Amino acid sequence: MTDFEGLVAVVTGGASGIGLATAELLASRGATVAVLDLKPDNLPGELTGFRADVSSNDEVVAAIDTVVNRFGRIDVVVNNAGIGAQGDVSANDDDEWHRVLDINVVGMARVSRAALPHLRKSPSAAIINTCSIAAWAGLQARALYSASKGAVLSLTLAMATDHLADHIRVNCVCPGTADTPWVGRLLDTASDPEAERAALAARQPMGRLVSADEVANAIVYLASPLSASTTGTALAVDGGMYGLRPRGPVQK
Ligand code: NAD
């Protein structure tokens, strides 16, 4: 498919995991792809990296300007950069609360704000935010992270409404636990990584982790000009975790 031919996409956090899979899929479908990341190194040849920390407004504005100077337009923004946080509501101090919300929530606002004037000129503008099952389900020991993703869900709905008149569609994806370098790092800190991986897989009704490619496919579906009537939605990619309650492990 070449549904993104002639379009320019910006993917934040596009150097790893879900963002990298999304950037590669967008490029394979014809998009010119700009990856904004802290370390946009070792990217495949079809992707162009731009260094930007989404917690810095100056860096975001400079990177968006550079993308437009280089490629002439922006049609798609994938707000995907994010970080994790563990523990209950008392586990993190104010500085850490501000840091995580600044990257996971305000970062999306910064990138969207900088890109809006360019998106308004696009014939098929779309913003896709990477949210999480944590916005919907009460996950244990994820208070701060869940608060950040709950905000992403609400922000997505508010932005979708605000930008109806601009013809900019705004949607989000809600992945379950996905097999990315992030989760690999999390497992490395567990006392028994194999048991922890098995517990995370068992939490999802399908009994396995989601793949980065599966989340990328959902993001690209929402970003595509072919999805022109879809806005204000949250698409679960979670092995059934949001709505399904099988009685015990599922066997064939
Ligand atoms: P990852 O760690 O593999 O990739 C994240 C990327 O974001 C990295 O390349 C990193 O350098 C970049 N990044 C981090 N902070 C940044 C900043 N301040 N500015 C710019 N770039 C920054 O993680 P992933 O698992 O691919 O996660 C991507 C997104 O998916 C995150 O928003 C995360 O919350 C969300 N998510 C992940 C899972 C999961 O289980 N992996 C589940 C639900 C949602």
mmCIF file of N, CA, C and O and ligand atoms in Angstrom, residues 12-20 36-40 52-56 79-84 103-104 108 130-134 145 148-149 173-183 185 204 210 212 215, ligand 1:
data_model
loop_
_atom_site.group_PDB
_atom_site.id
_atom_site.type_symbol
_atom_site.label_atom_id
_atom_site.label_comp_id
_atom_site.label_asym_id
_atom_site.label_seq_id
_atom_site.Cartn_x
_atom_site.Cartn_y
_atom_site.Cartn_z
ATOM 1 N N THR A 12 7.563 10.882 17.439
ATOM 2 C CA THR A 12 8.424 11.112 18.602
ATOM 3 C C THR A 12 8.705 9.774 19.283
ATOM 4 O O THR A 12 7.888 8.857 19.246
ATOM 5 N N GLY A 13 9.877 9.671 19.880
ATOM 6 C CA GLY A 13 10.276 8.382 20.449
ATOM 7 C C GLY A 13 10.392 7.320 19.373
ATOM 8 O O GLY A 13 10.172 6.135 19.629
ATOM 9 N N GLY A 14 10.755 7.753 18.173
ATOM 10 C CA GLY A 14 10.761 6.845 17.019
ATOM 11 C C GLY A 14 12.040 6.052 16.837
ATOM 12 O O GLY A 14 12.201 5.376 15.823
ATOM 13 N N ALA A 15 12.946 6.120 17.814
ATOM 14 C CA ALA A 15 14.217 5.387 17.670
ATOM 15 C C ALA A 15 14.173 4.015 18.322
ATOM 16 O O ALA A 15 15.161 3.270 18.274
ATOM 17 N N SER A 16 13.053 3.649 18.945
ATOM 18 C CA SER A 16 12.998 2.375 19.674
ATOM 19 C C SER A 16 11.565 1.863 19.737
ATOM 20 O O SER A 16 10.612 2.646 19.605
ATOM 21 N N GLY A 17 11.415 0.581 19.918
ATOM 22 C CA GLY A 17 10.142 -0.041 20.270
ATOM 23 C C GLY A 17 8.976 0.312 19.355
ATOM 24 O O GLY A 17 9.064 0.191 18.129
ATOM 25 N N ILE A 18 7.869 0.736 19.959
ATOM 26 C CA ILE A 18 6.636 1.032 19.220
ATOM 27 C C ILE A 18 6.869 2.160 18.210
ATOM 28 O O ILE A 18 6.391 2.108 17.072
ATOM 29 N N GLY A 19 7.617 3.196 18.614
ATOM 30 C CA GLY A 19 7.867 4.334 17.717
ATOM 31 C C GLY A 19 8.669 3.923 16.499
ATOM 32 O O GLY A 19 8.348 4.333 15.370
ATOM 33 N N LEU A 20 9.694 3.114 16.698
ATOM 34 C CA LEU A 20 10.514 2.655 15.565
ATOM 35 C C LEU A 20 9.682 1.790 14.621
ATOM 36 O O LEU A 20 9.744 1.955 13.389
ATOM 37 N N LEU A 36 11.792 12.080 15.868
ATOM 38 C CA LEU A 36 12.279 12.994 16.924
ATOM 39 C C LEU A 36 12.546 12.160 18.165
ATOM 40 O O LEU A 36 11.641 11.491 18.678
ATOM 41 N N ASP A 37 13.781 12.194 18.646
ATOM 42 C CA ASP A 37 14.118 11.337 19.789
ATOM 43 C C ASP A 37 15.324 11.931 20.508
ATOM 44 O O ASP A 37 16.059 12.765 19.948
ATOM 45 N N LEU A 38 15.524 11.461 21.739
ATOM 46 C CA LEU A 38 16.707 11.878 22.497
ATOM 47 C C LEU A 38 17.971 11.394 21.802
ATOM 48 O O LEU A 38 18.990 12.080 21.789
ATOM 49 N N LYS A 39 17.895 10.170 21.276
ATOM 50 C CA LYS A 39 19.058 9.574 20.593
ATOM 51 C C LYS A 39 18.607 8.995 19.263
ATOM 52 O O LYS A 39 18.373 7.791 19.155
ATOM 53 N N PRO A 40 18.480 9.838 18.244
ATOM 54 C CA PRO A 40 17.996 9.335 16.958
ATOM 55 C C PRO A 40 19.130 8.692 16.146
ATOM 56 O O PRO A 40 19.385 9.067 15.002
ATOM 57 N N ALA A 52 15.574 15.738 19.646
ATOM 58 C CA ALA A 52 14.714 16.652 20.403
ATOM 59 C C ALA A 52 14.238 15.940 21.654
ATOM 60 O O ALA A 52 13.813 14.792 21.601
ATOM 61 N N ASP A 53 14.319 16.670 22.762
ATOM 62 C CA ASP A 53 13.752 16.192 24.021
ATOM 63 C C ASP A 53 12.360 16.807 24.119
ATOM 64 O O ASP A 53 12.230 18.046 24.137
ATOM 65 N N VAL A 54 11.325 15.984 24.187
ATOM 66 C CA VAL A 54 9.960 16.551 24.181
ATOM 67 C C VAL A 54 9.657 17.352 25.449
ATOM 68 O O VAL A 54 8.635 18.043 25.511
ATOM 69 N N SER A 55 10.545 17.281 26.440
ATOM 70 C CA SER A 55 10.334 18.118 27.635
ATOM 71 C C SER A 55 10.941 19.513 27.481
ATOM 72 O O SER A 55 10.839 20.337 28.391
ATOM 73 N N SER A 56 11.543 19.793 26.317
ATOM 74 C CA SER A 56 12.091 21.127 26.054
ATOM 75 C C SER A 56 11.328 21.797 24.922
ATOM 76 O O SER A 56 11.375 21.332 23.768
ATOM 77 N N ASN A 79 2.550 11.163 18.530
ATOM 78 C CA ASN A 79 3.082 11.536 19.845
ATOM 79 C C ASN A 79 3.285 10.252 20.647
ATOM 80 O O ASN A 79 2.347 9.762 21.298
ATOM 81 N N ASN A 80 4.484 9.719 20.586
ATOM 82 C CA ASN A 80 4.720 8.390 21.156
ATOM 83 C C ASN A 80 5.774 8.376 22.260
ATOM 84 O O ASN A 80 5.785 7.450 23.076
ATOM 85 N N ALA A 81 6.638 9.398 22.317
ATOM 86 C CA ALA A 81 7.702 9.398 23.332
ATOM 87 C C ALA A 81 7.074 9.334 24.724
ATOM 88 O O ALA A 81 6.099 10.032 25.014
ATOM 89 N N GLY A 82 7.620 8.495 25.570
ATOM 90 C CA GLY A 82 7.097 8.388 26.927
ATOM 91 C C GLY A 82 8.051 7.608 27.798
ATOM 92 O O GLY A 82 8.919 6.889 27.291
ATOM 93 N N ILE A 83 7.876 7.788 29.103
ATOM 94 C CA ILE A 83 8.708 7.059 30.061
ATOM 95 C C ILE A 83 7.796 6.416 31.103
ATOM 96 O O ILE A 83 6.646 6.809 31.268
ATOM 97 N N GLY A 84 8.352 5.443 31.812
ATOM 98 C CA GLY A 84 7.585 4.726 32.821
ATOM 99 C C GLY A 84 7.807 5.283 34.211
ATOM 100 O O GLY A 84 8.646 6.162 34.436
ATOM 101 N N ILE A 103 7.030 14.882 30.424
ATOM 102 C CA ILE A 103 7.388 14.138 29.205
ATOM 103 C C ILE A 103 6.149 13.485 28.585
ATOM 104 O O ILE A 103 5.885 13.636 27.388
ATOM 105 N N ASN A 104 5.360 12.773 29.395
ATOM 106 C CA ASN A 104 4.278 11.939 28.842
ATOM 107 C C ASN A 104 3.055 12.739 28.410
ATOM 108 O O ASN A 104 2.340 12.302 27.508
ATOM 109 N N MET A 108 3.403 15.859 24.631
ATOM 110 C CA MET A 108 2.468 15.715 23.500
ATOM 111 C C MET A 108 1.856 17.065 23.129
ATOM 112 O O MET A 108 1.647 17.364 21.949
ATOM 113 N N THR A 130 0.155 7.909 21.718
ATOM 114 C CA THR A 130 0.305 6.576 22.313
ATOM 115 C C THR A 130 -0.126 6.659 23.772
ATOM 116 O O THR A 130 0.557 7.256 24.609
ATOM 117 N N CYS A 131 -1.301 6.084 24.031
ATOM 118 C CA CYS A 131 -1.852 6.055 25.381
ATOM 119 C C CYS A 131 -1.490 4.698 25.987
ATOM 120 O O CYS A 131 -0.380 4.181 25.735
ATOM 121 N N SER A 132 -2.370 4.068 26.744
ATOM 122 C CA SER A 132 -2.042 2.771 27.374
ATOM 123 C C SER A 132 -3.296 2.177 27.996
ATOM 124 O O SER A 132 -4.222 2.908 28.374
ATOM 125 N N ILE A 133 -3.304 0.856 28.151
ATOM 126 C CA ILE A 133 -4.336 0.192 28.951
ATOM 127 C C ILE A 133 -4.385 0.807 30.352
ATOM 128 O O ILE A 133 -5.424 0.790 31.013
ATOM 129 N N ALA A 134 -3.276 1.405 30.787
ATOM 130 C CA ALA A 134 -3.218 2.006 32.130
ATOM 131 C C ALA A 134 -4.179 3.184 32.281
ATOM 132 O O ALA A 134 -4.499 3.584 33.395
ATOM 133 N N TYR A 145 2.375 6.670 36.368
ATOM 134 C CA TYR A 145 2.294 6.352 34.935
ATOM 135 C C TYR A 145 0.830 6.355 34.484
ATOM 136 O O TYR A 145 0.491 6.906 33.432
ATOM 137 N N SER A 148 -0.583 9.737 34.071
ATOM 138 C CA SER A 148 -0.116 10.386 32.836
ATOM 139 C C SER A 148 -0.900 9.879 31.628
ATOM 140 O O SER A 148 -1.273 10.656 30.747
ATOM 141 N N LYS A 149 -1.190 8.589 31.589
ATOM 142 C CA LYS A 149 -1.885 8.042 30.412
ATOM 143 C C LYS A 149 -3.384 8.366 30.455
ATOM 144 O O LYS A 149 -4.025 8.510 29.410
ATOM 145 N N VAL A 173 -3.964 5.198 20.613
ATOM 146 C CA VAL A 173 -3.939 3.736 20.770
ATOM 147 C C VAL A 173 -3.662 3.427 22.237
ATOM 148 O O VAL A 173 -2.945 4.168 22.915
ATOM 149 N N CYS A 174 -4.257 2.340 22.724
ATOM 150 C CA CYS A 174 -4.060 1.906 24.112
ATOM 151 C C CYS A 174 -3.467 0.506 24.111
ATOM 152 O O CYS A 174 -4.212 -0.491 24.159
ATOM 153 N N PRO A 175 -2.130 0.408 24.065
ATOM 154 C CA PRO A 175 -1.519 -0.927 24.070
ATOM 155 C C PRO A 175 -1.585 -1.549 25.464
ATOM 156 O O PRO A 175 -1.532 -0.850 26.485
ATOM 157 N N GLY A 176 -1.663 -2.882 25.482
ATOM 158 C CA GLY A 176 -1.355 -3.630 26.692
ATOM 159 C C GLY A 176 0.159 -3.708 26.827
ATOM 160 O O GLY A 176 0.888 -2.926 26.214
ATOM 161 N N THR A 177 0.638 -4.635 27.625
ATOM 162 C CA THR A 177 2.091 -4.745 27.778
ATOM 163 C C THR A 177 2.694 -5.249 26.465
ATOM 164 O O THR A 177 2.318 -6.307 25.966
ATOM 165 N N ALA A 178 3.593 -4.459 25.915
ATOM 166 C CA ALA A 178 4.160 -4.746 24.599
ATOM 167 C C ALA A 178 5.629 -5.118 24.730
ATOM 168 O O ALA A 178 6.349 -4.557 25.567
ATOM 169 N N ASP A 179 6.036 -6.034 23.892
ATOM 170 C CA ASP A 179 7.400 -6.566 23.963
ATOM 171 C C ASP A 179 8.373 -5.595 23.283
ATOM 172 O O ASP A 179 8.663 -5.725 22.109
ATOM 173 N N THR A 180 8.838 -4.602 24.031
ATOM 174 C CA THR A 180 9.740 -3.573 23.500
ATOM 175 C C THR A 180 10.971 -3.501 24.409
ATOM 176 O O THR A 180 10.970 -4.074 25.505
ATOM 177 N N PRO A 181 11.999 -2.761 23.999
ATOM 178 C CA PRO A 181 13.167 -2.591 24.882
ATOM 179 C C PRO A 181 12.792 -2.058 26.263
ATOM 180 O O PRO A 181 13.427 -2.386 27.253
ATOM 181 N N TRP A 182 11.738 -1.231 26.324
ATOM 182 C CA TRP A 182 11.254 -0.688 27.603
ATOM 183 C C TRP A 182 10.912 -1.837 28.564
ATOM 184 O O TRP A 182 11.340 -1.862 29.714
ATOM 185 N N VAL A 183 10.089 -2.768 28.081
ATOM 186 C CA VAL A 183 9.673 -3.881 28.933
ATOM 187 C C VAL A 183 10.872 -4.787 29.232
ATOM 188 O O VAL A 183 11.001 -5.322 30.330
ATOM 189 N N ARG A 185 13.880 -3.732 29.737
ATOM 190 C CA ARG A 185 14.591 -3.064 30.847
ATOM 191 C C ARG A 185 13.870 -3.306 32.166
ATOM 192 O O ARG A 185 14.487 -3.558 33.196
ATOM 193 N N GLN A 204 -2.864 -10.689 30.284
ATOM 194 C CA GLN A 204 -3.583 -10.365 29.049
ATOM 195 C C GLN A 204 -4.341 -11.609 28.581
ATOM 196 O O GLN A 204 -3.752 -12.684 28.480
ATOM 197 N N VAL A 210 1.882 -8.105 23.672
ATOM 198 C CA VAL A 210 1.591 -7.494 22.372
ATOM 199 C C VAL A 210 2.932 -7.226 21.680
ATOM 200 O O VAL A 210 3.945 -6.992 22.358
ATOM 201 N N ALA A 212 5.403 -4.879 19.126
ATOM 202 C CA ALA A 212 5.515 -3.474 18.682
ATOM 203 C C ALA A 212 4.891 -3.308 17.297
ATOM 204 O O ALA A 212 4.247 -2.287 17.019
ATOM 205 N N VAL A 215 1.111 -2.806 17.516
ATOM 206 C CA VAL A 215 0.728 -1.442 17.925
ATOM 207 C C VAL A 215 0.963 -0.479 16.752
ATOM 208 O O VAL A 215 0.122 0.392 16.467
HETATM 209 P P1 NAD B 1 10.964 2.455 24.351
HETATM 210 O O1 NAD B 1 11.665 2.803 25.617
HETATM 211 O O2 NAD B 1 11.360 1.227 23.590
HETATM 212 O O3 NAD B 1 10.998 3.692 23.354
HETATM 213 C C1 NAD B 1 10.719 4.998 23.806
HETATM 214 C C2 NAD B 1 11.472 5.993 22.955
HETATM 215 O O4 NAD B 1 11.119 7.297 23.436
HETATM 216 C C3 NAD B 1 12.997 5.864 23.075
HETATM 217 O O5 NAD B 1 13.583 5.886 21.794
HETATM 218 C C4 NAD B 1 13.391 7.075 23.899
HETATM 219 O O6 NAD B 1 14.686 7.576 23.596
HETATM 220 C C5 NAD B 1 12.295 8.061 23.524
HETATM 221 N N1 NAD B 1 12.135 9.111 24.541
HETATM 222 C C6 NAD B 1 12.020 8.961 25.885
HETATM 223 N N2 NAD B 1 11.952 10.150 26.489
HETATM 224 C C7 NAD B 1 12.018 11.086 25.515
HETATM 225 C C8 NAD B 1 12.010 12.491 25.505
HETATM 226 N N3 NAD B 1 11.963 13.206 26.638
HETATM 227 N N4 NAD B 1 12.089 13.138 24.320
HETATM 228 C C9 NAD B 1 12.166 12.440 23.165
HETATM 229 N N5 NAD B 1 12.198 11.102 23.112
HETATM 230 C C10 NAD B 1 12.122 10.423 24.265
HETATM 231 O O7 NAD B 1 9.413 2.369 24.772
HETATM 232 P P2 NAD B 1 8.098 1.758 24.075
HETATM 233 O O8 NAD B 1 7.708 0.563 24.866
HETATM 234 O O9 NAD B 1 8.262 1.668 22.601
HETATM 235 O O10 NAD B 1 7.046 2.897 24.461
HETATM 236 C C11 NAD B 1 6.620 3.894 23.561
HETATM 237 C C12 NAD B 1 5.310 4.467 24.040
HETATM 238 O O11 NAD B 1 4.372 3.398 24.214
HETATM 239 C C13 NAD B 1 5.379 5.193 25.395
HETATM 240 O O12 NAD B 1 4.564 6.352 25.338
HETATM 241 C C14 NAD B 1 4.764 4.191 26.357
HETATM 242 O O13 NAD B 1 4.167 4.818 27.472
HETATM 243 C C15 NAD B 1 3.744 3.530 25.466
HETATM 244 N N6 NAD B 1 3.321 2.212 25.916
HETATM 245 C C16 NAD B 1 4.214 1.191 26.032
HETATM 246 C C17 NAD B 1 3.776 -0.053 26.465
HETATM 247 C C18 NAD B 1 4.706 -1.208 26.613
HETATM 248 O O14 NAD B 1 4.317 -2.204 27.265
HETATM 249 N N7 NAD B 1 5.915 -1.183 26.034
HETATM 250 C C19 NAD B 1 2.426 -0.255 26.773
HETATM 251 C C20 NAD B 1 1.541 0.820 26.649
HETATM 252 C C21 NAD B 1 1.993 2.048 26.209
#
